[in-house]
Coordinates of C-alpha atoms in Angstrom, one line a residue:
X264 CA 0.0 0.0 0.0
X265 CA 1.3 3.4 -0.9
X266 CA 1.4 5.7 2.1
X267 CA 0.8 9.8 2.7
X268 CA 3.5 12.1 3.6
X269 CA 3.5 13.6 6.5
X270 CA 6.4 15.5 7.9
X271 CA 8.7 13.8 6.4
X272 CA 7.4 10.3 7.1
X273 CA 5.6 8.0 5.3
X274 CA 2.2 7.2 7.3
X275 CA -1.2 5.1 6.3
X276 CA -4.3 6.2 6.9
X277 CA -8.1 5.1 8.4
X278 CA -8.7 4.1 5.1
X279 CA -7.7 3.0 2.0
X280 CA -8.5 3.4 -2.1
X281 CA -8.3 1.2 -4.8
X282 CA -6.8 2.7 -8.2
X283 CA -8.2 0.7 -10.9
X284 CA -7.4 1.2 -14.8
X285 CA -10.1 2.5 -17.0
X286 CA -8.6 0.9 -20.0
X287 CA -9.0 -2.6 -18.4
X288 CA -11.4 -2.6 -15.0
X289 CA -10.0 -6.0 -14.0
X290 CA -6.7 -4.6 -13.5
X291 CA -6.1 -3.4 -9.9
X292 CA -3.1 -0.7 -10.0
X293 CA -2.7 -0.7 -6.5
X294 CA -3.7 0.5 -3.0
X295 CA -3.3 4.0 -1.5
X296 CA -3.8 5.6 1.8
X297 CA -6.6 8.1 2.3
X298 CA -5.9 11.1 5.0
X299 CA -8.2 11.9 7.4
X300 CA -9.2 15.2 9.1
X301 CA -6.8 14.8 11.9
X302 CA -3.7 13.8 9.6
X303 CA -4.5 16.8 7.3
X304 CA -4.5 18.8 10.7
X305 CA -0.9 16.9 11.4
X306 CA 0.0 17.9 7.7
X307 CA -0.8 21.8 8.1
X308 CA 1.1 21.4 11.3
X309 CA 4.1 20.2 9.6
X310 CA 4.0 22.7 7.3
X311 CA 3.9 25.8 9.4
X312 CA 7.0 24.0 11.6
X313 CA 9.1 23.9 8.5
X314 CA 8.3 27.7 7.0
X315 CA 10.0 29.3 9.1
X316 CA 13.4 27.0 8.0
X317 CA 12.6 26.9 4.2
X318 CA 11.2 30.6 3.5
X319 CA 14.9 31.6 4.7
X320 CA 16.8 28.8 2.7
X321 CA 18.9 30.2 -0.4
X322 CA 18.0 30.4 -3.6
X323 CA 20.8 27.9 -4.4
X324 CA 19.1 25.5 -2.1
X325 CA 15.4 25.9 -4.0
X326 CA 17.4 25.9 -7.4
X327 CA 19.5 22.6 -6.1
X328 CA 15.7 21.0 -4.9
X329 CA 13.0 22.1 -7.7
X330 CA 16.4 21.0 -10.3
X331 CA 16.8 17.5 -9.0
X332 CA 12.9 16.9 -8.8
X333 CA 13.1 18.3 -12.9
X334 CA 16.0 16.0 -13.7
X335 CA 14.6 12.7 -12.1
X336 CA 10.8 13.0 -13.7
X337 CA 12.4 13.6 -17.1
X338 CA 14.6 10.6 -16.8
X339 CA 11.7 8.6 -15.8
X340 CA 9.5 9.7 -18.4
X341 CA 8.8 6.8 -20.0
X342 CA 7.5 5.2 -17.0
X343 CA 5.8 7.7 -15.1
X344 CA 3.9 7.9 -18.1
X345 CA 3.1 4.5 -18.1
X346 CA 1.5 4.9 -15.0
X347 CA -0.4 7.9 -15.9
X348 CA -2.0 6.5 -19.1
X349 CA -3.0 3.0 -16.9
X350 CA -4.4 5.2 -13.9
X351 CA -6.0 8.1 -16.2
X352 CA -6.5 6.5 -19.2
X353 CA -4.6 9.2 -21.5
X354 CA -3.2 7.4 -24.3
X355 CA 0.6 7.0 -23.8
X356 CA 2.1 9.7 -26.4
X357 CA -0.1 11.8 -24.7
X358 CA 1.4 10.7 -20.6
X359 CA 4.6 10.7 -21.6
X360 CA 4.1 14.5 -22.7
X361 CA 2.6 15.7 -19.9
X362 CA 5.3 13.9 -17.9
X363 CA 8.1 16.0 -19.7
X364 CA 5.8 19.0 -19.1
X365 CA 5.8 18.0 -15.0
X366 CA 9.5 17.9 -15.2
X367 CA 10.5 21.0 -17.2
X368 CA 8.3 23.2 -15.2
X369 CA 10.3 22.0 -12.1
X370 CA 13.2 23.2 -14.6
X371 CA 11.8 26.8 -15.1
X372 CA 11.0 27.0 -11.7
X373 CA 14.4 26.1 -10.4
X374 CA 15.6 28.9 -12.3
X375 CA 12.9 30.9 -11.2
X376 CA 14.0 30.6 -7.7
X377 CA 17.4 32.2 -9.0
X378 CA 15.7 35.1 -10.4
X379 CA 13.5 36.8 -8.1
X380 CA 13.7 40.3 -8.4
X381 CA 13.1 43.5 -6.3
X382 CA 13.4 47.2 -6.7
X383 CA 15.2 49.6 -5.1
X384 CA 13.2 53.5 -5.6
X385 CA 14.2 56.7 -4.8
X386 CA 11.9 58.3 -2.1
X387 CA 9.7 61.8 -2.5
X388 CA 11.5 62.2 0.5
X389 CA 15.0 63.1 0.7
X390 CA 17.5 60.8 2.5
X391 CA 15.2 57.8 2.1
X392 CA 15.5 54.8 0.7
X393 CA 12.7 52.4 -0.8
X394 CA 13.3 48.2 -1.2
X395 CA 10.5 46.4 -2.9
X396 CA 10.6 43.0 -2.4
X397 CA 8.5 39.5 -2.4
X398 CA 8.5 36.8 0.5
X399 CA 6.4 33.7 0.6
X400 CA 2.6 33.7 1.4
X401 CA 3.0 30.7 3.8
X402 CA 1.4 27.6 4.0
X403 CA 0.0 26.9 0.4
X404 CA -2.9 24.3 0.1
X405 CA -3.2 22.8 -3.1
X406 CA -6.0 20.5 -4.0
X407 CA -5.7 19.3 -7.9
X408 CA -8.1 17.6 -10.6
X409 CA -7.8 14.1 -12.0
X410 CA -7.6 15.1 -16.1
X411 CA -3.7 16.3 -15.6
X412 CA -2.3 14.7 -12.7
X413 CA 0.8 15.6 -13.2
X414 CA 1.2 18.3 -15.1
X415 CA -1.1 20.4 -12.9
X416 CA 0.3 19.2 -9.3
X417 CA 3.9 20.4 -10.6
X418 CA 2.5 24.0 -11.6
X419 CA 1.3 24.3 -8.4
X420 CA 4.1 22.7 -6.3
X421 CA 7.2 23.7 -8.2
X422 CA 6.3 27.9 -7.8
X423 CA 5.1 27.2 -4.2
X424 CA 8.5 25.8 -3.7
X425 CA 10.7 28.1 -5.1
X426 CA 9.3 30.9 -3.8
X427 CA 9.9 29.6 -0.2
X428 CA 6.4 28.5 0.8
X429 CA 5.3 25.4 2.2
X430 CA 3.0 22.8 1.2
X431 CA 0.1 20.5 1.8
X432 CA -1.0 18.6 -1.6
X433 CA -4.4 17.3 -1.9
X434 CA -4.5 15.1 -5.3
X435 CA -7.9 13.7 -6.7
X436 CA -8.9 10.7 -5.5
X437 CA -9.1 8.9 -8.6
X438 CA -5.6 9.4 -9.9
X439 CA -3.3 8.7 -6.2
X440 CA -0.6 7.3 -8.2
X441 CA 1.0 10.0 -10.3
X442 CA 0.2 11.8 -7.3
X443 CA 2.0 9.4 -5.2
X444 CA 5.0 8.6 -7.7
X445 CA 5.6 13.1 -7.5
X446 CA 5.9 13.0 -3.9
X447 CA 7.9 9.7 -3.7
X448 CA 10.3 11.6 -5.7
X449 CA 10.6 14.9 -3.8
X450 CA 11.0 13.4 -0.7
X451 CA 14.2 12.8 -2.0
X452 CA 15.3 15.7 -3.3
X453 CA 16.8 17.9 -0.8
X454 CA 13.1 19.9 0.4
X455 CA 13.5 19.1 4.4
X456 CA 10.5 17.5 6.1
X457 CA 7.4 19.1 6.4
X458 CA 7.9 21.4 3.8
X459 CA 6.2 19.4 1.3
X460 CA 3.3 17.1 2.2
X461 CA 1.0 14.4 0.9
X462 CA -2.2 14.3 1.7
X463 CA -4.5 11.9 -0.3
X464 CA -8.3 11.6 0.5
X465 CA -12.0 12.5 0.2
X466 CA -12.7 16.6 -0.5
X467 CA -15.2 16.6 2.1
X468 CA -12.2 15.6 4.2
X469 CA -9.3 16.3 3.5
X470 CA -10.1 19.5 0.8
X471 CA -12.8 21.0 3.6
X472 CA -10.4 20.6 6.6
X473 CA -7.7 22.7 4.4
X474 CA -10.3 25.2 3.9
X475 CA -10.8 26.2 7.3
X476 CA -7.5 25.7 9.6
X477 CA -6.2 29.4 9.2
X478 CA -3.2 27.8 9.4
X479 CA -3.3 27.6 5.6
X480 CA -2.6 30.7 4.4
X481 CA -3.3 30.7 0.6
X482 CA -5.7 27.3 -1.4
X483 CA -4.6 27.2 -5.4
X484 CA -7.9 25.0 -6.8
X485 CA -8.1 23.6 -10.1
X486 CA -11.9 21.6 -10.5
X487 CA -15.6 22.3 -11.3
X488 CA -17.4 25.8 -10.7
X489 CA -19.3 24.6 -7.9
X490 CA -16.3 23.4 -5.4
X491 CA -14.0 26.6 -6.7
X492 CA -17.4 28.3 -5.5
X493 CA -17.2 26.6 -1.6
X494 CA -13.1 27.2 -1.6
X495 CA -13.7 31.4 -2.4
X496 CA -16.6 31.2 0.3
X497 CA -14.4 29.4 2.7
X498 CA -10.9 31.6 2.2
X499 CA -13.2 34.8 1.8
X500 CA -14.5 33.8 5.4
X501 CA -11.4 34.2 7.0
X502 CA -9.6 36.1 4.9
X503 CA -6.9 33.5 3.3
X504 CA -5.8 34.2 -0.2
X505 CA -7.5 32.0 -3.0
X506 CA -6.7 31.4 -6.9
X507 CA -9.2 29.4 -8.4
X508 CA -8.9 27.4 -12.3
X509 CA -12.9 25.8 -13.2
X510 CA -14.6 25.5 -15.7
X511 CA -14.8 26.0 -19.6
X512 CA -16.8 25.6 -22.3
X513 CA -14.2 26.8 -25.1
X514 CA -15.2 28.0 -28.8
X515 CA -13.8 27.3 -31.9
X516 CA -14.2 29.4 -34.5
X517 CA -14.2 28.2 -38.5
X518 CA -14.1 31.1 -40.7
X519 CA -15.0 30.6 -45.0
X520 CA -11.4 31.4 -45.6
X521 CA -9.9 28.8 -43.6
X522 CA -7.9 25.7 -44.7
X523 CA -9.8 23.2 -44.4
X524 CA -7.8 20.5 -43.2
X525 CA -6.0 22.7 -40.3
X526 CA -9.3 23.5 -39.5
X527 CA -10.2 19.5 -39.0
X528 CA -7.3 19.1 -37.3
X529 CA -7.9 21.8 -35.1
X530 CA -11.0 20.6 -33.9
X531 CA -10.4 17.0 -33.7
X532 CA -7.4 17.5 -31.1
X533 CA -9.2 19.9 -29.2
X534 CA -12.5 18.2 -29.0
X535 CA -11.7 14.1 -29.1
X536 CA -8.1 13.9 -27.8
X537 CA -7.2 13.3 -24.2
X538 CA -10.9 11.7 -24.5
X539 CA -12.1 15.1 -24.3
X540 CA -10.8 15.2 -20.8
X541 CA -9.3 18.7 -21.3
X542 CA -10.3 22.0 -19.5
X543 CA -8.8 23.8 -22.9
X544 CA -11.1 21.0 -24.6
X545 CA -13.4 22.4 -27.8
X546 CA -16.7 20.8 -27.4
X547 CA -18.0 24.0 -28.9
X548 CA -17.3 24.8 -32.5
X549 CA -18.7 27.2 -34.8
X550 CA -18.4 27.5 -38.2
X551 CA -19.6 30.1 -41.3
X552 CA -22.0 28.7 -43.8
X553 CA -19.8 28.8 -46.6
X554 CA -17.5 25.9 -45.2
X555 CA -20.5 24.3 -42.7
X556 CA -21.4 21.4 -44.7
X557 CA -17.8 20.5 -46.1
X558 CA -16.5 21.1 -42.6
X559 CA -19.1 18.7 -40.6
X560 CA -18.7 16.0 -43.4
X561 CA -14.7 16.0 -43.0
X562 CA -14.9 16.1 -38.9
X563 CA -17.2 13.1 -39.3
X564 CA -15.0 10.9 -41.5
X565 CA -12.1 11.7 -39.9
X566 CA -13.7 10.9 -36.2
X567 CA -14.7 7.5 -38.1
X568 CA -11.0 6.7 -38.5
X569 CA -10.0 7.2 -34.9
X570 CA -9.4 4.3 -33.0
X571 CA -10.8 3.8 -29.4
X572 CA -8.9 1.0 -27.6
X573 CA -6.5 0.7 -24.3
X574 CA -4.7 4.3 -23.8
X575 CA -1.2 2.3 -23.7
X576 CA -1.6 -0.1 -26.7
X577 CA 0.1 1.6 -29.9
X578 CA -2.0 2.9 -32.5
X579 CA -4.9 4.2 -30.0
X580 CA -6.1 7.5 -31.3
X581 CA -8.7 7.9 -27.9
X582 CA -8.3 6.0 -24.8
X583 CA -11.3 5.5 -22.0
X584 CA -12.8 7.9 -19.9
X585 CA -11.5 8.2 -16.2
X586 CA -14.7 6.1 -14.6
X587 CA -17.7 4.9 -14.9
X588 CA -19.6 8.1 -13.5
X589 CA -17.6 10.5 -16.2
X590 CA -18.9 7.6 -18.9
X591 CA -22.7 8.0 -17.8
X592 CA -22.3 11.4 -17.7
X593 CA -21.5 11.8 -21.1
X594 CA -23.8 9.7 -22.7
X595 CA -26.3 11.5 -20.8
X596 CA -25.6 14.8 -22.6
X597 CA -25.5 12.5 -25.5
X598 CA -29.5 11.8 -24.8
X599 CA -30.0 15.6 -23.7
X600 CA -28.7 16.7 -27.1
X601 CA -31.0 14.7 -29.5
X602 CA -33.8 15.4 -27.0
X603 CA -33.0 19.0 -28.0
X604 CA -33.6 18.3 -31.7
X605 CA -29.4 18.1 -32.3
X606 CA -28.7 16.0 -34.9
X607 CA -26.3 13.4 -33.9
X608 CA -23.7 12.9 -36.8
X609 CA -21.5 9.8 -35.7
X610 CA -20.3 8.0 -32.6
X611 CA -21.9 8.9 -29.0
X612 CA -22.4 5.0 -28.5
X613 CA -20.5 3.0 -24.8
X614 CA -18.0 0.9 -26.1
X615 CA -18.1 -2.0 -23.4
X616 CA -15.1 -3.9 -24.2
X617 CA -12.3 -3.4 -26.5
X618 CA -11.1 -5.8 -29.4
X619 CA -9.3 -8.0 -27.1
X620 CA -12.5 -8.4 -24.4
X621 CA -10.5 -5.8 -21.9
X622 CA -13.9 -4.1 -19.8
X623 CA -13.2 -0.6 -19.8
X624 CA -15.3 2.9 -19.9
X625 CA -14.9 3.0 -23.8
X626 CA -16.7 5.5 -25.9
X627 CA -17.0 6.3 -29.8
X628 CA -16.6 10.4 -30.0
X629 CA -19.7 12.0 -30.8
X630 CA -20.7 14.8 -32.9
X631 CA -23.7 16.9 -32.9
X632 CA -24.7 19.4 -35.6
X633 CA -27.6 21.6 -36.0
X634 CA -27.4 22.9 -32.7
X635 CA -28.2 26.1 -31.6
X636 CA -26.2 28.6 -29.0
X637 CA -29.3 27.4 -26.4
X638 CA -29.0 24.2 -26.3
X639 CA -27.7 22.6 -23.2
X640 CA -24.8 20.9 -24.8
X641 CA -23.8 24.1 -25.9
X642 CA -23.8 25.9 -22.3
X643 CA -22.9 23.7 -20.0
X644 CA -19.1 21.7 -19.5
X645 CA -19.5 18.0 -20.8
X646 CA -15.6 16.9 -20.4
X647 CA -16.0 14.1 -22.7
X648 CA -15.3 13.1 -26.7
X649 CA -18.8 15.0 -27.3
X650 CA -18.7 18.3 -29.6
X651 CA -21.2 20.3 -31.2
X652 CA -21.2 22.5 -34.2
X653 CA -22.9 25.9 -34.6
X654 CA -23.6 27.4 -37.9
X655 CA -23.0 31.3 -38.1
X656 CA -24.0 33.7 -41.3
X657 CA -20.6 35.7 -40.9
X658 CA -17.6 36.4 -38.7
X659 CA -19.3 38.8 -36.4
X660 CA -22.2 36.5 -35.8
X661 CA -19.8 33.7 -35.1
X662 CA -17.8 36.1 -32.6
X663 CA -20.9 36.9 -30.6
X664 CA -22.0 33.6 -30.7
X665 CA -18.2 32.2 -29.6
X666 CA -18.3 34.7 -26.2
X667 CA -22.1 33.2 -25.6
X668 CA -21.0 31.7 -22.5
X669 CA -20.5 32.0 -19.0
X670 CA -16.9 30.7 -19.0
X671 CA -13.4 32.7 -20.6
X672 CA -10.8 30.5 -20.6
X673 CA -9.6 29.2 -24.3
X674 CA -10.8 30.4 -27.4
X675 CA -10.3 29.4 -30.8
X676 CA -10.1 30.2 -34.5
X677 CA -9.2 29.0 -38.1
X678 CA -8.5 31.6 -40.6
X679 CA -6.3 32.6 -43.3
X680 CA -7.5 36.4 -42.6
X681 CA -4.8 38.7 -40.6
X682 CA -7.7 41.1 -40.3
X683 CA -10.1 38.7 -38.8
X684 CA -7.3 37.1 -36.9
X685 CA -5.9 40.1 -35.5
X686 CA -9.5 41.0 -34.7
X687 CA -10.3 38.0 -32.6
X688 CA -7.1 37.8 -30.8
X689 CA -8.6 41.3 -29.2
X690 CA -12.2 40.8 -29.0
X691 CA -12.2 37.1 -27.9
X692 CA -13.5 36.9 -23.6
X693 CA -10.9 34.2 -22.8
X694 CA -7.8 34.4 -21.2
X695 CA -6.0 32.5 -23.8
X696 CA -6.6 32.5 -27.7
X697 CA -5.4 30.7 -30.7
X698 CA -5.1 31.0 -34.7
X699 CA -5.0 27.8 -36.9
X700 CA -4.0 25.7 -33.7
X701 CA -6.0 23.4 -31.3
X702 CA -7.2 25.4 -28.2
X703 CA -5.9 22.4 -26.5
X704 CA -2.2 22.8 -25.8
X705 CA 0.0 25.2 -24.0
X706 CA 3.6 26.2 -23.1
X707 CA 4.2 26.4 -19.4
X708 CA 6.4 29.2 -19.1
X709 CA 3.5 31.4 -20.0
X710 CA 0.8 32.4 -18.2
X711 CA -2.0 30.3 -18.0
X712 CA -6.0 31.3 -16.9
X713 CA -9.4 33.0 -17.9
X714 CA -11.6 35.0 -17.5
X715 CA -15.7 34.8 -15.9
X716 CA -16.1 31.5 -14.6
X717 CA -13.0 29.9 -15.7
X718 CA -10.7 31.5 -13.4
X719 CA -10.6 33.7 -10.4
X720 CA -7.3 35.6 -9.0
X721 CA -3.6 35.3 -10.7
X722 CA -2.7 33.2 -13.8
X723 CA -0.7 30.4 -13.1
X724 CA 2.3 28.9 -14.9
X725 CA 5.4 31.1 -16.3
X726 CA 6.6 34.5 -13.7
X727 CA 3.1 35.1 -13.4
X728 CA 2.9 32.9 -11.0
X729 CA 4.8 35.1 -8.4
X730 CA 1.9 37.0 -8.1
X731 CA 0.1 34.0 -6.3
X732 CA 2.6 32.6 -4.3
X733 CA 4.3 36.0 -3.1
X734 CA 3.5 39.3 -1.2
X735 CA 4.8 42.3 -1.6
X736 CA 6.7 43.9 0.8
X737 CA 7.7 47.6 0.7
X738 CA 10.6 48.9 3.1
X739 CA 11.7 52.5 3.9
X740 CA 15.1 53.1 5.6
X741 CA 16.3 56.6 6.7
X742 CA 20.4 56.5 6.0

């Protein structure tokens, strides 16, 4: 069984979890310790002992930590992302990737912890000096999502680190062993005990206990609108600092002028790969009437082509979906959107069991057109291989139609237009926008975030991240 970290030490908890793989449901992955309320409260504890210790450590000793964490996932790629596609079900090519993405943002935030900057002003005063500088929040509670889970702990983790903060890490329950695997390797890594802590277990646990000890002094959450919701409610309550990454329900704009095939490509990555599974994801594309018909008839034939089998066989083009409640849920909005009057092109259909009888939660990708902006399967966040097409009569129809939505955080389009392009890039709500590329995919030494409901407080990823897991401090001295 693996166990949490606690201080340092490895412990087990009240109860335990079973990770099974959503490729194959027979195959057991292994055991893992769930945290109670009175280990998280041992787990905050830890973390305020060793503050005081690592806030003060030297950049050198961050850079020599957050390096050596950077250096051993990379070298374990391969298998790391072995485990990731068995536990997730993100098809191996796809692991692996985010694996190398886990490590080289421990890279850039090594250097990071080299590069922090202050400034040093002239007062209106004469003989007086000003220092602006940053120091760690404190305690930093970071509870994470189970569609990158990797990828999205070591954002979190690697800036809280360098900056000199301390933390307790809160995984999803139903990916503990990349979770797991990440802290087995910083324990190792030069971060002294307590500093950085594992803390697997239930959100009503684990996640609500973190939310009210004001021993935490700052919660980065990355999950639905309703629990970022109950985390800004709880850190508004007493005053704790919050940064919240939810939902989205991303648009992808297909203009007359586009090429056609980048334009299927586009919207094939963003709306089928990673199952779907993608906060970035397109489920939401919306295309001119000049190129609707050819557009919906190539998406279909190519989605025909993709093959849905076991995420770490070779030649899988879309693996399972993480359980079985993320599989009824999406053929549920699969039933809500013929209901509707959609018209439901191809796929949308379980998939029980692959070619070789493995049981797993197996879906064909679905896609809907003849939908309208209304429609429920155009509002609301499916998270599945389910995408719907809109038709618009011209550009600015399709832009008013593409910032319909409560959300902001990716937005799309396909053009071979500078004008319209250039346009878009300004007048599209979402924090981050693309041109003739999937809206699924990102550097991570950018920033990263939206706007309405997507995201609340500072971006993450890239030096923007500072502005989370720092405070400004401003000093005067009198010579």
């Amino acid at each position: 069984m693996k166990q949490n970290l606690i201080g340092g030490a490895w412990v087990d908890g009240p109860r335990t979890t079973r990770n099974i793989n959503p490729s194959d449901t027979r195959d057991l992955i292994g055991e893992y310790a769930l945290a109670d309320a009175a280990q998280t409260q041992t787990a905050i504890a830890a973390a305020q002992d060793a503050f005081s210790s690592w806030s003060l450590s030297t950049p050198q000793q961050r850079f020599d930590a957050l390096d050596a964490i950077g250096t051993e996932i990379l070298a374990r790629k391969a298998e790391l992302g072995d485990l990731l596609a068995r536990e997730e079900g993100k098809r191996l090519p796809e692991a692996i990737g985010e694996v190398g993405r886990a490590g080289n943002i421990f890279k850039f935030f090594a250097g990071e912890a080299l590069r922090q900057a202050g400034e040093v002003l002239g007062s209106v005063r004469p003989g007086v000096g000003v220092e602006v500088t940053r120091e760690p929040v404190g305690v930093v509670g970071l509870i994470t999502p189970w569609n990158f889970p990797i990828a999205i702990p070591a954002w979190k983790i690697a800036p809280a680190l360098a900056f000199g903060n301390t933390v307790v890490f809160k995984p999803a329950e139903l990916v503990p062993g990349s979770a797991w695997a990440l802290a087995e390797i910083i324990s190792r890594s030069g971060v002294p005990a307590g500093a950085f802590n594992l803390v697997m277990g239930r959100g009503t646990e684990v996640g609500a206990t973190m939310l009210e000890d004001k021993r935490v002094n700052a919660i980065s959450f990355t999950g639905s609108v309703a629990t970022g919701q109950r985390v800004a409610a709880a850190c508004v309550s007493r005053f704790a600092k919050f940064q919240l990454e939810m939902g989205g329900k991303n648009p992808f704009v297909v203009l007359d002028d586009a090429d056609l095939a980048v334009a299927v490509n586009c919207a094939v990555d963003s709306g089928y790969f990673s199952t779907g599974q993608r906060c970035t994801a397109s489920s939401r594309v919306i295309v001119t009437e000049g190129i609707h018909d050819k557009f919906v008839a190539a998406v279909a034939e190519r989605i025909k082509t993709l093959k849905v089998d076991d995420a770490r066989k070779a030649g899988t083009d879309i693996g399972p979906v993480v359980d079985d409640r993320q599989l009824a849920q999406n053929l549920e909005y699969v039933q809500i959107g013929q209901a509707e009057g959609a018209r439901l092109v191809a796929g949308g259909q379980a998939i029980p069991t692959n070619a070789d009888g493995q049981p797993g939660y197996f879906m064909s990708p679905a896609l809907f057109a003849e939908t309208t902006p209304s429609m429920r399967i155009n509002r609301e966040e499916i998270f599945g291989p389910v995408v719907s097409v809109q038709k618009a009569r011209n550009y600015e129809e399709a832009l008013f139609m593409a910032n319909d939505t409560p959300f902001g955080l990716a937005s799309g389009i396909a053009t071979t237009s500078l004008k319209h392009a250039t346009h878009f890039k300004r007048h599209a709500q979402a924090g981050m926008v693309m041109v003739n590329l999937p809206t699924a995919g990102v550097d991570y030494h950018v920033p990263f975030g939206g706007r309405k409901g997507s995201s609340y407080g500072p971006r993450e990823q890239g030096r923007y991240a500072a502005e989370f897991f720092t405070t400004v401090k401003t000093a005067y001295t009198q010579a």
